Amino acid sequence: MADGFYEWQKDGSKKIPHFIHVRSGRPLSFAGIWSSYREPVGTKVATCAILTCAPNELMAPIHNRMPVILPPAARDRWLDPSAADGELRELCGPLPSEEMEAFEVSTLVNSPRNDSPECVRKLTS
């Protein structure tokens, strides 16, 4: 779960960071997949990825994709190993724009060393 996520909007050669979250303030659950395998030398390797989808109207001007954000009612279904593939695919669309907010934030987010409230503070013009 997450409070939100960052995405960078291209403006010529410049990249403008944005913080995106849901208006309700609830935590986000991203749809993800994982796998593990054993290498020939015996080392177990685990991999994971967050699924993305086409952007909604809010995200489209910022980026050409967005993470699949699961509504609270869909979280348990996503994690249910007995769920049908088709049912899970139906959950892989964009969250409605009206449920989300995006705003420009400081370039402090460009470095993972910066972990402070300033990273999610809305920039004012």
Tab-separated table of C-alpha atoms in Angstrom:
chain	number	residue	atom	x	y	z
A	1	MET	CA	0.000	0.000	0.000
A	2	ALA	CA	1.071	3.570	-0.607
A	3	ASP	CA	-0.096	7.116	0.106
A	4	GLY	CA	0.442	8.055	-3.530
A	5	PHE	CA	3.007	7.945	-6.302
A	6	TYR	CA	5.199	10.250	-8.364
A	7	GLU	CA	5.195	10.740	-12.086
A	8	TRP	CA	7.248	13.117	-14.224
A	9	GLN	CA	5.670	15.232	-16.955
A	10	LYS	CA	7.921	16.026	-19.907
A	11	ASP	CA	8.122	19.687	-20.886
A	12	GLY	CA	10.696	19.898	-23.655
A	13	SER	CA	13.963	18.757	-22.090
A	14	LYS	CA	12.614	19.356	-18.587
A	15	LYS	CA	10.819	16.772	-16.406
A	16	ILE	CA	8.325	18.138	-13.886
A	17	PRO	CA	7.579	15.871	-10.889
A	18	HIS	CA	3.990	15.395	-9.731
A	19	PHE	CA	2.541	13.666	-6.690
A	20	ILE	CA	-0.635	11.728	-7.375
A	21	HIS	CA	-2.989	10.395	-4.701
A	22	VAL	CA	-6.661	9.713	-4.072
A	23	ARG	CA	-8.742	12.634	-2.801
A	24	SER	CA	-10.122	10.567	0.088
A	25	GLY	CA	-6.612	10.156	1.538
A	26	ARG	CA	-7.031	6.387	1.775
A	27	PRO	CA	-3.988	4.211	1.088
A	28	LEU	CA	-3.570	2.929	-2.468
A	29	SER	CA	-3.251	-0.716	-3.412
A	30	PHE	CA	-1.429	-1.269	-6.686
A	31	ALA	CA	-2.094	-4.391	-8.746
A	32	GLY	CA	1.094	-6.383	-8.937
A	33	ILE	CA	2.437	-9.689	-10.120
A	34	TRP	CA	5.313	-11.758	-8.818
A	35	SER	CA	7.295	-14.811	-9.719
A	36	SER	CA	10.221	-16.757	-8.382
A	37	TYR	CA	12.576	-19.222	-9.979
A	38	ARG	CA	15.746	-21.083	-9.164
A	39	GLU	CA	18.876	-20.308	-11.181
A	40	PRO	CA	21.027	-23.199	-12.441
A	41	VAL	CA	23.476	-22.546	-9.584
A	42	GLY	CA	20.618	-22.984	-7.107
A	43	THR	CA	20.003	-19.365	-6.140
A	44	LYS	CA	16.340	-18.498	-5.757
A	45	VAL	CA	15.366	-15.266	-7.533
A	46	ALA	CA	12.141	-13.394	-6.753
A	47	THR	CA	10.755	-10.765	-9.104
A	48	CYS	CA	7.775	-8.453	-8.965
A	49	ALA	CA	6.167	-5.668	-10.976
A	50	ILE	CA	3.374	-3.137	-10.598
A	51	LEU	CA	0.895	-3.376	-13.467
A	52	THR	CA	0.179	-0.264	-15.503
A	53	CYS	CA	-2.727	0.754	-17.711
A	54	ALA	CA	-3.732	3.572	-20.015
A	55	PRO	CA	-3.988	6.885	-18.160
A	56	ASN	CA	-7.265	8.410	-17.045
A	57	GLU	CA	-8.121	12.019	-17.956
A	58	LEU	CA	-6.193	13.403	-14.970
A	59	MET	CA	-3.028	11.455	-15.750
A	60	ALA	CA	-3.016	11.734	-19.566
A	61	PRO	CA	-1.387	15.209	-19.664
A	62	ILE	CA	1.276	14.015	-17.198
A	63	HIS	CA	2.191	10.562	-18.555
A	64	ASN	CA	1.098	7.953	-21.079
A	65	ARG	CA	0.424	5.306	-18.421
A	66	MET	CA	-0.481	4.955	-14.758
A	67	PRO	CA	-0.366	2.172	-12.174
A	68	VAL	CA	-3.410	-0.044	-11.823
A	69	ILE	CA	-4.934	1.119	-8.538
A	70	LEU	CA	-7.296	-1.399	-6.990
A	71	PRO	CA	-10.481	-0.109	-5.350
A	72	PRO	CA	-10.740	-1.281	-1.707
A	73	ALA	CA	-13.500	-3.763	-2.630
A	74	ALA	CA	-11.214	-5.441	-5.201
A	75	ARG	CA	-8.116	-5.970	-3.031
A	76	ASP	CA	-9.090	-9.359	-1.644
A	77	ARG	CA	-10.257	-10.554	-5.057
A	78	TRP	CA	-6.922	-9.580	-6.647
A	79	LEU	CA	-5.073	-11.674	-4.067
A	80	ASP	CA	-7.423	-14.673	-4.316
A	81	PRO	CA	-5.622	-17.499	-6.143
A	82	SER	CA	-8.985	-18.924	-7.264
A	83	ALA	CA	-9.995	-15.711	-9.120
A	84	ALA	CA	-10.526	-16.206	-12.845
A	85	ASP	CA	-8.130	-14.498	-15.276
A	86	GLY	CA	-10.971	-12.619	-16.982
A	87	GLU	CA	-12.238	-11.310	-13.652
A	88	LEU	CA	-8.771	-10.019	-12.773
A	89	ARG	CA	-8.321	-8.388	-16.186
A	90	GLU	CA	-11.512	-6.387	-15.542
A	91	LEU	CA	-9.786	-4.845	-12.509
A	92	CYS	CA	-6.870	-3.587	-14.625
A	93	GLY	CA	-8.319	-0.300	-15.845
A	94	PRO	CA	-7.582	3.210	-14.639
A	95	LEU	CA	-9.128	4.555	-11.446
A	96	PRO	CA	-11.649	7.301	-12.294
A	97	SER	CA	-10.086	10.790	-12.487
A	98	GLU	CA	-12.598	12.307	-10.099
A	99	GLU	CA	-11.246	10.099	-7.307
A	100	MET	CA	-7.696	11.405	-7.759
A	101	GLU	CA	-5.625	14.563	-7.408
A	102	ALA	CA	-2.261	15.428	-8.966
A	103	PHE	CA	-0.020	18.407	-8.301
A	104	GLU	CA	3.490	19.573	-9.007
A	105	VAL	CA	6.082	18.947	-6.283
A	106	SER	CA	9.704	19.859	-5.654
A	107	THR	CA	12.541	18.269	-7.600
A	108	LEU	CA	13.680	16.914	-4.206
A	109	VAL	CA	11.816	13.759	-5.268
A	110	ASN	CA	14.396	13.197	-7.999
A	111	SER	CA	16.737	11.659	-5.410
A	112	PRO	CA	15.785	8.644	-3.275
A	113	ARG	CA	17.963	10.093	-0.499
A	114	ASN	CA	15.315	12.739	0.115
A	115	ASP	CA	12.583	11.399	2.375
A	116	SER	CA	10.706	14.244	4.008
A	117	PRO	CA	7.288	15.946	4.002
A	118	GLU	CA	8.728	18.435	1.473
A	119	CYS	CA	8.577	15.675	-1.139
A	120	VAL	CA	4.775	15.654	-1.122
A	121	ARG	CA	4.176	19.375	-0.566
A	122	LYS	CA	2.249	21.071	-3.345
A	123	LEU	CA	4.228	23.777	-5.115
A	124	THR	CA	2.471	27.116	-5.327
A	125	SER	CA	2.847	29.368	-8.343
